[in-house]
Amino acid sequence: MAASETLVVRARAAAKAEITPAVLVLAAALPIVFLHVNYQPGFSIRVGSTSAGIELSDLAVIAVGLAAAWQGLRGGFGTLRYALSLWIVAATLLVWILVRSESLRHLVTAAKFAEYALLALSVPLLVRRRIDWEVVAAVIAIWSGVATFVGLLQFFGVDIAAAWPAGRRQPSFLGHNDFAALSALALGIGLAAIVFERRRIGWAAIASGVLGAVLAGATAGLIGIGAGACGLLYAAWRRRRLTASSVALCGVVVAIVAAGVFTLRAGDYDAFIRFLHIRRNEHAQRAGVETYSQHTLLAYIGYRIWRAHPIAGAGWQGSTDAKNVDPQLPAAHRQFPNVSPISFPTRAHEWGVQDAYVQALADLGVIGFVLWLAPFVLALVLALRANAPPGAIGGFAVLAAAGLWAGQGLVAGLPLDAVTWLAFGLAATAAANASA
C-alpha cells in the first residue's frame, strides 16, 4: 500500500512538471520573434491609403497573447497584480504614442509597437513554475547558439543572410543590434545559471552570448552587457550569493566582449576620434557613411526637432518626416561641414534619429521621454527588489536593453522590442514569485 501511495505521489509530481501547451506556444514563438523580418513570410493589408505589413512574428506574438489569456482564464490573472505600477506606466506610454500618431501610416506602426507589449503581460501568466522558465531559457540559449554559429560562418567568409565582408562584424540572421540583443539575453541566462545555481550548462549560454556579442560588434551592446552584469551582481549580493569568483566571471566576460568589439570596430572608433578632432583628420570630407559621426549628426537633428516641439514632440515617428527634418538641415550642415553628404537624411534615405532616447524627445517631447524611461526604471526596481527568480535575469535584460536602445531608433517589430518587453515580463514574474 505504501509503495502504491508513493507511485501515486510521484505520478502527480510528474504531471505537475509537465510542460503546458501555453508555455510551448511561447517557446515556439521565440525563434520567430528573434528573426529579421526579411527572412519571414508575410503579407500586406490595405488600410485606407496605407499598407500594413503582417509578418510571421506578428502572428507569433498574438498567439502568445492568446495563450496567456487562456492560461489566465484557467489559472487566474493574479500574477499580474504584483507589477501593477509597471503595467500602468507602460500602458500610459503606449497610449501617448497612439495619441501622438499624426497620420494613419504612423498609427499603424504605433499599433505594431504596442503589440509587442503582449510579451510582457504574457510572461507572468505563462511562466509560473520552474520548468516553464527552464524551457523558455533553453530555447533562448539554443537559438542564440544558432545565431552565433551563423555569425561565425559569415565572419569566415560564407556569404549567407546578408553577410558583411569576412573578418568584419556580422548581422547573423537578425541585424547587428538585434544580434547583440539576443546574445545579451542568452549571456544573462548563462551568467545567472553559474552565479546562482552553479549549473555547468550555463557555460554554453555564456559562450554563445559572448561570441555573439563580439561578432555583432555593437558598442551599445557592450554598454548594455556591462550595465547588465552590474545589475546581476547586485542581485547576487541581495541574495547573499555574491562571491569573488562571480565578480571575476562577470568582469572577464565584459572584458572579453569589450576587447572583441573594440577590435572589430577599431576603424570606426578611429574615424570618430578624427571626427571629434582628437586626432588629425587627413581628409577634409569623408566619402562614405561613418557610423559614429552619422549617429552624432542624426542625434543633433533629433535634438533640434525636440527644441522646436519641446513638450509633446513632433509626433510618433515625426523625426523621419521631411516637414520636421528639412528645416533642421541647414543648421546641421553648418555644424557638421566635414561629414559625408550621404550621411544626411534625404527623401530617399530618411535614416531616422537612431537613438531611442533622443527620438523619444523629438517624437514624444518631455512627456514621452519621461514615459519612455519610467517602465525601465520600474521594471529594474521590481526585478532587483524581488530577490526571487528570474529577477536577476530580468534586471540584466532590462539594463542590457536600455544600453542597446542608445544605438537604435524606435522601430516597431524589432527583436530588441521583444527583448525589452520580455525583460519587463521577467521583472513582473520575479515580483509575483517574491510575493507567493
PDB file of C-alpha atoms in Angstrom, residues 141-350:
ATOM      1  CA  ALA A 141      20.107  29.876 -25.287  1.00  0.00           C
ATOM      2  CA  ILE A 142      19.841  27.372 -28.156  1.00  0.00           C
ATOM      3  CA  TRP A 143      18.592  29.985 -30.631  1.00  0.00           C
ATOM      4  CA  SER A 144      21.411  32.290 -29.569  1.00  0.00           C
ATOM      5  CA  GLY A 145      23.827  29.454 -30.296  1.00  0.00           C
ATOM      6  CA  VAL A 146      22.339  29.040 -33.779  1.00  0.00           C
ATOM      7  CA  ALA A 147      22.614  32.784 -34.418  1.00  0.00           C
ATOM      8  CA  THR A 148      26.221  32.804 -33.241  1.00  0.00           C
ATOM      9  CA  PHE A 149      27.071  29.846 -35.483  1.00  0.00           C
ATOM     10  CA  VAL A 150      25.618  31.687 -38.484  1.00  0.00           C
ATOM     11  CA  GLY A 151      27.582  34.796 -37.473  1.00  0.00           C
ATOM     12  CA  LEU A 152      30.776  32.727 -37.327  1.00  0.00           C
ATOM     13  CA  LEU A 153      30.167  31.358 -40.813  1.00  0.00           C
ATOM     14  CA  GLN A 154      29.673  34.907 -42.054  1.00  0.00           C
ATOM     15  CA  PHE A 155      32.836  36.068 -40.288  1.00  0.00           C
ATOM     16  CA  PHE A 156      34.878  33.417 -42.097  1.00  0.00           C
ATOM     17  CA  GLY A 157      33.506  34.373 -45.487  1.00  0.00           C
ATOM     18  CA  VAL A 158      30.361  32.273 -46.024  1.00  0.00           C
ATOM     19  CA  ASP A 159      28.014  34.521 -47.986  1.00  0.00           C
ATOM     20  CA  ILE A 160      24.668  33.847 -46.289  1.00  0.00           C
ATOM     21  CA  ALA A 161      21.952  36.025 -44.715  1.00  0.00           C
ATOM     22  CA  ALA A 162      23.284  39.371 -45.983  1.00  0.00           C
ATOM     23  CA  ALA A 163      26.750  38.715 -44.580  1.00  0.00           C
ATOM     24  CA  TRP A 164      29.252  41.531 -44.348  1.00  0.00           C
ATOM     25  CA  PRO A 165      32.801  41.056 -45.718  1.00  0.00           C
ATOM     26  CA  ALA A 166      34.826  38.354 -43.973  1.00  0.00           C
ATOM     27  CA  GLY A 167      36.667  39.448 -40.853  1.00  0.00           C
ATOM     28  CA  ARG A 168      34.210  42.239 -40.028  1.00  0.00           C
ATOM     29  CA  ARG A 169      31.236  42.462 -37.654  1.00  0.00           C
ATOM     30  CA  GLN A 170      28.301  40.356 -38.804  1.00  0.00           C
ATOM     31  CA  PRO A 171      24.484  40.544 -38.618  1.00  0.00           C
ATOM     32  CA  SER A 172      23.743  36.781 -38.403  1.00  0.00           C
ATOM     33  CA  PHE A 173      20.050  36.449 -39.326  1.00  0.00           C
ATOM     34  CA  LEU A 174      18.948  39.374 -37.153  1.00  0.00           C
ATOM     35  CA  GLY A 175      20.917  42.553 -37.864  1.00  0.00           C
ATOM     36  CA  HIS A 176      23.819  43.822 -35.769  1.00  0.00           C
ATOM     37  CA  ASN A 177      21.962  45.476 -32.895  1.00  0.00           C
ATOM     38  CA  ASP A 178      19.335  42.736 -32.663  1.00  0.00           C
ATOM     39  CA  PHE A 179      22.028  40.057 -32.832  1.00  0.00           C
ATOM     40  CA  ALA A 180      23.658  41.780 -29.866  1.00  0.00           C
ATOM     41  CA  ALA A 181      20.295  41.909 -28.060  1.00  0.00           C
ATOM     42  CA  LEU A 182      19.690  38.155 -28.392  1.00  0.00           C
ATOM     43  CA  SER A 183      23.293  37.443 -27.395  1.00  0.00           C
ATOM     44  CA  ALA A 184      22.969  39.657 -24.311  1.00  0.00           C
ATOM     45  CA  LEU A 185      19.782  37.879 -23.227  1.00  0.00           C
ATOM     46  CA  ALA A 186      21.453  34.461 -23.577  1.00  0.00           C
ATOM     47  CA  LEU A 187      24.508  35.772 -21.749  1.00  0.00           C
ATOM     48  CA  GLY A 188      22.361  36.931 -18.840  1.00  0.00           C
ATOM     49  CA  ILE A 189      20.758  33.489 -18.635  1.00  0.00           C
ATOM     50  CA  GLY A 190      24.152  31.792 -18.629  1.00  0.00           C
ATOM     51  CA  LEU A 191      25.648  34.089 -16.005  1.00  0.00           C
ATOM     52  CA  ALA A 192      22.634  33.610 -13.727  1.00  0.00           C
ATOM     53  CA  ALA A 193      22.904  29.825 -14.080  1.00  0.00           C
ATOM     54  CA  ILE A 194      26.538  29.914 -12.959  1.00  0.00           C
ATOM     55  CA  VAL A 195      26.312  32.631 -10.302  1.00  0.00           C
ATOM     56  CA  PHE A 196      23.139  31.443  -8.593  1.00  0.00           C
ATOM     57  CA  GLU A 197      22.911  27.713  -9.243  1.00  0.00           C
ATOM     58  CA  ARG A 198      26.426  26.594 -10.247  1.00  0.00           C
ATOM     59  CA  ARG A 199      24.919  24.782 -13.226  1.00  0.00           C
ATOM     60  CA  ARG A 200      27.546  23.915 -15.812  1.00  0.00           C
ATOM     61  CA  ILE A 201      25.027  24.156 -18.629  1.00  0.00           C
ATOM     62  CA  GLY A 202      25.236  27.927 -18.130  1.00  0.00           C
ATOM     63  CA  TRP A 203      28.683  27.918 -19.757  1.00  0.00           C
ATOM     64  CA  ALA A 204      27.152  27.098 -23.140  1.00  0.00           C
ATOM     65  CA  ALA A 205      24.870  30.137 -22.945  1.00  0.00           C
ATOM     66  CA  ILE A 206      27.774  32.305 -21.796  1.00  0.00           C
ATOM     67  CA  ALA A 207      29.944  31.111 -24.691  1.00  0.00           C
ATOM     68  CA  SER A 208      27.290  31.765 -27.364  1.00  0.00           C
ATOM     69  CA  GLY A 209      26.335  35.086 -25.761  1.00  0.00           C
ATOM     70  CA  VAL A 210      29.897  36.390 -25.534  1.00  0.00           C
ATOM     71  CA  LEU A 211      30.873  35.281 -29.028  1.00  0.00           C
ATOM     72  CA  GLY A 212      27.609  36.577 -30.487  1.00  0.00           C
ATOM     73  CA  ALA A 213      28.035  39.963 -28.814  1.00  0.00           C
ATOM     74  CA  VAL A 214      31.571  40.208 -30.201  1.00  0.00           C
ATOM     75  CA  LEU A 215      30.535  39.208 -33.722  1.00  0.00           C
ATOM     76  CA  ALA A 216      27.655  41.703 -33.660  1.00  0.00           C
ATOM     77  CA  GLY A 217      30.184  44.416 -32.830  1.00  0.00           C
ATOM     78  CA  ALA A 218      27.589  46.748 -31.304  1.00  0.00           C
ATOM     79  CA  THR A 219      29.047  49.320 -28.925  1.00  0.00           C
ATOM     80  CA  ALA A 220      25.583  49.825 -27.443  1.00  0.00           C
ATOM     81  CA  GLY A 221      25.502  46.077 -26.803  1.00  0.00           C
ATOM     82  CA  LEU A 222      28.774  46.296 -24.887  1.00  0.00           C
ATOM     83  CA  ILE A 223      27.361  49.130 -22.776  1.00  0.00           C
ATOM     84  CA  GLY A 224      24.204  47.117 -22.109  1.00  0.00           C
ATOM     85  CA  ILE A 225      26.118  43.971 -21.164  1.00  0.00           C
ATOM     86  CA  GLY A 226      28.360  45.919 -18.804  1.00  0.00           C
ATOM     87  CA  ALA A 227      25.344  47.501 -17.097  1.00  0.00           C
ATOM     88  CA  GLY A 228      23.529  44.159 -17.020  1.00  0.00           C
ATOM     89  CA  ALA A 229      26.484  42.457 -15.342  1.00  0.00           C
ATOM     90  CA  CYS A 230      26.443  45.102 -12.609  1.00  0.00           C
ATOM     91  CA  GLY A 231      22.721  44.527 -12.096  1.00  0.00           C
ATOM     92  CA  LEU A 232      23.193  40.762 -11.877  1.00  0.00           C
ATOM     93  CA  LEU A 233      25.978  41.138  -9.303  1.00  0.00           C
ATOM     94  CA  TYR A 234      23.744  43.412  -7.249  1.00  0.00           C
ATOM     95  CA  ALA A 235      21.021  40.751  -7.348  1.00  0.00           C
ATOM     96  CA  ALA A 236      23.577  38.183  -6.175  1.00  0.00           C
ATOM     97  CA  TRP A 237      24.584  40.465  -3.312  1.00  0.00           C
ATOM     98  CA  ARG A 238      20.904  40.862  -2.344  1.00  0.00           C
ATOM     99  CA  ARG A 239      20.535  37.074  -2.211  1.00  0.00           C
ATOM    100  CA  ARG A 240      23.836  36.582  -0.372  1.00  0.00           C
ATOM    101  CA  ARG A 241      25.265  34.710  -3.368  1.00  0.00           C
ATOM    102  CA  LEU A 242      27.934  37.246  -4.293  1.00  0.00           C
ATOM    103  CA  THR A 243      31.426  35.732  -4.313  1.00  0.00           C
ATOM    104  CA  ALA A 244      34.789  36.787  -5.624  1.00  0.00           C
ATOM    105  CA  SER A 245      34.501  34.177  -8.378  1.00  0.00           C
ATOM    106  CA  SER A 246      31.176  35.671  -9.516  1.00  0.00           C
ATOM    107  CA  VAL A 247      32.664  39.148  -9.697  1.00  0.00           C
ATOM    108  CA  ALA A 248      35.667  37.791 -11.580  1.00  0.00           C
ATOM    109  CA  LEU A 249      33.456  35.880 -14.011  1.00  0.00           C
ATOM    110  CA  CYS A 250      31.345  38.934 -14.860  1.00  0.00           C
ATOM    111  CA  GLY A 251      34.460  41.080 -15.154  1.00  0.00           C
ATOM    112  CA  VAL A 252      36.154  38.623 -17.524  1.00  0.00           C
ATOM    113  CA  VAL A 253      33.006  38.301 -19.651  1.00  0.00           C
ATOM    114  CA  VAL A 254      32.659  42.079 -20.035  1.00  0.00           C
ATOM    115  CA  ALA A 255      36.393  42.416 -20.744  1.00  0.00           C
ATOM    116  CA  ILE A 256      36.274  39.767 -23.498  1.00  0.00           C
ATOM    117  CA  VAL A 257      33.252  41.406 -25.127  1.00  0.00           C
ATOM    118  CA  ALA A 258      34.934  44.815 -24.893  1.00  0.00           C
ATOM    119  CA  ALA A 259      38.182  43.531 -26.407  1.00  0.00           C
ATOM    120  CA  GLY A 260      36.323  41.861 -29.266  1.00  0.00           C
ATOM    121  CA  VAL A 261      34.088  44.818 -30.039  1.00  0.00           C
ATOM    122  CA  PHE A 262      36.968  47.292 -29.846  1.00  0.00           C
ATOM    123  CA  THR A 263      38.995  45.124 -32.231  1.00  0.00           C
ATOM    124  CA  LEU A 264      36.222  44.748 -34.812  1.00  0.00           C
ATOM    125  CA  ARG A 265      35.227  48.405 -34.607  1.00  0.00           C
ATOM    126  CA  ALA A 266      38.743  49.861 -34.455  1.00  0.00           C
ATOM    127  CA  GLY A 267      38.359  51.617 -37.798  1.00  0.00           C
ATOM    128  CA  ASP A 268      35.038  53.178 -36.770  1.00  0.00           C
ATOM    129  CA  TYR A 269      36.483  54.383 -33.481  1.00  0.00           C
ATOM    130  CA  ASP A 270      39.499  55.863 -35.253  1.00  0.00           C
ATOM    131  CA  ALA A 271      37.219  57.717 -37.687  1.00  0.00           C
ATOM    132  CA  PHE A 272      35.127  59.028 -34.794  1.00  0.00           C
ATOM    133  CA  ILE A 273      38.207  60.260 -32.937  1.00  0.00           C
ATOM    134  CA  ARG A 274      39.218  62.147 -36.063  1.00  0.00           C
ATOM    135  CA  PHE A 275      35.685  63.472 -36.382  1.00  0.00           C
ATOM    136  CA  LEU A 276      35.984  64.854 -32.829  1.00  0.00           C
ATOM    137  CA  HIS A 277      39.328  66.434 -33.826  1.00  0.00           C
ATOM    138  CA  ILE A 278      41.133  64.490 -31.133  1.00  0.00           C
ATOM    139  CA  ARG A 279      43.343  63.199 -33.914  1.00  0.00           C
ATOM    140  CA  ARG A 280      44.276  64.986 -37.115  1.00  0.00           C
ATOM    141  CA  ASN A 281      41.771  64.325 -39.902  1.00  0.00           C
ATOM    142  CA  GLU A 282      43.608  63.574 -43.125  1.00  0.00           C
ATOM    143  CA  HIS A 283      40.586  64.221 -45.339  1.00  0.00           C
ATOM    144  CA  ALA A 284      38.510  67.361 -45.477  1.00  0.00           C
ATOM    145  CA  GLN A 285      35.375  65.369 -46.117  1.00  0.00           C
ATOM    146  CA  ARG A 286      34.806  61.645 -45.981  1.00  0.00           C
ATOM    147  CA  ALA A 287      33.196  59.938 -48.970  1.00  0.00           C
ATOM    148  CA  GLY A 288      31.095  57.298 -47.210  1.00  0.00           C
ATOM    149  CA  VAL A 289      28.885  56.943 -44.174  1.00  0.00           C
ATOM    150  CA  GLU A 290      30.858  56.652 -40.932  1.00  0.00           C
ATOM    151  CA  THR A 291      28.796  55.132 -38.159  1.00  0.00           C
ATOM    152  CA  TYR A 292      29.530  57.277 -35.128  1.00  0.00           C
ATOM    153  CA  SER A 293      29.806  60.604 -36.899  1.00  0.00           C
ATOM    154  CA  GLN A 294      26.451  59.908 -38.561  1.00  0.00           C
ATOM    155  CA  HIS A 295      24.900  58.907 -35.216  1.00  0.00           C
ATOM    156  CA  THR A 296      26.118  62.207 -33.776  1.00  0.00           C
ATOM    157  CA  LEU A 297      24.743  64.144 -36.743  1.00  0.00           C
ATOM    158  CA  LEU A 298      21.340  62.416 -36.560  1.00  0.00           C
ATOM    159  CA  ALA A 299      21.154  62.916 -32.799  1.00  0.00           C
ATOM    160  CA  TYR A 300      21.830  66.624 -33.359  1.00  0.00           C
ATOM    161  CA  ILE A 301      18.946  66.803 -35.842  1.00  0.00           C
ATOM    162  CA  GLY A 302      16.729  64.985 -33.350  1.00  0.00           C
ATOM    163  CA  TYR A 303      17.754  67.423 -30.641  1.00  0.00           C
ATOM    164  CA  ARG A 304      16.813  70.368 -32.838  1.00  0.00           C
ATOM    165  CA  ILE A 305      13.439  68.793 -33.657  1.00  0.00           C
ATOM    166  CA  TRP A 306      12.819  68.439 -29.917  1.00  0.00           C
ATOM    167  CA  ARG A 307      13.794  72.072 -29.365  1.00  0.00           C
ATOM    168  CA  ALA A 308      11.085  73.020 -31.882  1.00  0.00           C
ATOM    169  CA  HIS A 309       8.493  70.777 -30.116  1.00  0.00           C
ATOM    170  CA  PRO A 310       9.689  70.530 -26.505  1.00  0.00           C
ATOM    171  CA  ILE A 311       6.577  69.414 -24.602  1.00  0.00           C
ATOM    172  CA  ALA A 312       4.654  66.967 -26.791  1.00  0.00           C
ATOM    173  CA  GLY A 313       7.203  66.354 -29.548  1.00  0.00           C
ATOM    174  CA  ALA A 314       6.771  66.327 -33.308  1.00  0.00           C
ATOM    175  CA  GLY A 315       4.600  63.216 -33.175  1.00  0.00           C
ATOM    176  CA  TRP A 316       5.337  59.489 -33.229  1.00  0.00           C
ATOM    177  CA  GLN A 317       7.911  58.887 -35.992  1.00  0.00           C
ATOM    178  CA  GLY A 318       7.834  62.626 -36.692  1.00  0.00           C
ATOM    179  CA  SER A 319      11.632  62.718 -36.666  1.00  0.00           C
ATOM    180  CA  THR A 320      11.556  60.854 -40.001  1.00  0.00           C
ATOM    181  CA  ASP A 321       9.075  63.235 -41.652  1.00  0.00           C
ATOM    182  CA  ALA A 322      10.517  65.743 -44.122  1.00  0.00           C
ATOM    183  CA  LYS A 323       8.375  68.552 -42.715  1.00  0.00           C
ATOM    184  CA  ASN A 324      10.256  68.249 -39.404  1.00  0.00           C
ATOM    185  CA  VAL A 325      13.689  67.235 -40.690  1.00  0.00           C
ATOM    186  CA  ASP A 326      14.182  69.633 -43.619  1.00  0.00           C
ATOM    187  CA  PRO A 327      14.076  72.862 -41.521  1.00  0.00           C
ATOM    188  CA  GLN A 328      16.943  71.479 -39.393  1.00  0.00           C
ATOM    189  CA  LEU A 329      19.261  70.514 -42.270  1.00  0.00           C
ATOM    190  CA  PRO A 330      20.878  73.945 -42.883  1.00  0.00           C
ATOM    191  CA  ALA A 331      21.989  74.151 -39.260  1.00  0.00           C
ATOM    192  CA  ALA A 332      23.183  70.539 -39.377  1.00  0.00           C
ATOM    193  CA  HIS A 333      25.287  71.220 -42.478  1.00  0.00           C
ATOM    194  CA  ARG A 334      26.854  74.233 -40.753  1.00  0.00           C
ATOM    195  CA  GLN A 335      27.512  72.227 -37.596  1.00  0.00           C
ATOM    196  CA  PHE A 336      28.988  69.216 -39.418  1.00  0.00           C
ATOM    197  CA  PRO A 337      30.668  70.554 -42.589  1.00  0.00           C
ATOM    198  CA  ASN A 338      33.095  67.633 -42.924  1.00  0.00           C
ATOM    199  CA  VAL A 339      30.547  64.830 -42.699  1.00  0.00           C
ATOM    200  CA  SER A 340      29.793  62.998 -45.925  1.00  0.00           C
ATOM    201  CA  PRO A 341      26.643  64.339 -47.663  1.00  0.00           C
ATOM    202  CA  ILE A 342      25.211  60.820 -47.842  1.00  0.00           C
ATOM    203  CA  SER A 343      25.092  60.749 -44.026  1.00  0.00           C
ATOM    204  CA  PHE A 344      22.423  63.459 -44.009  1.00  0.00           C
ATOM    205  CA  PRO A 345      18.770  62.407 -44.187  1.00  0.00           C
ATOM    206  CA  THR A 346      17.004  62.895 -47.520  1.00  0.00           C
ATOM    207  CA  ARG A 347      13.654  61.915 -49.024  1.00  0.00           C
ATOM    208  CA  ALA A 348      15.343  58.792 -50.420  1.00  0.00           C
ATOM    209  CA  HIS A 349      17.184  57.972 -47.154  1.00  0.00           C
ATOM    210  CA  GLU A 350      15.242  59.063 -44.087  1.00  0.00           C
TER     211      GLU A 350
END
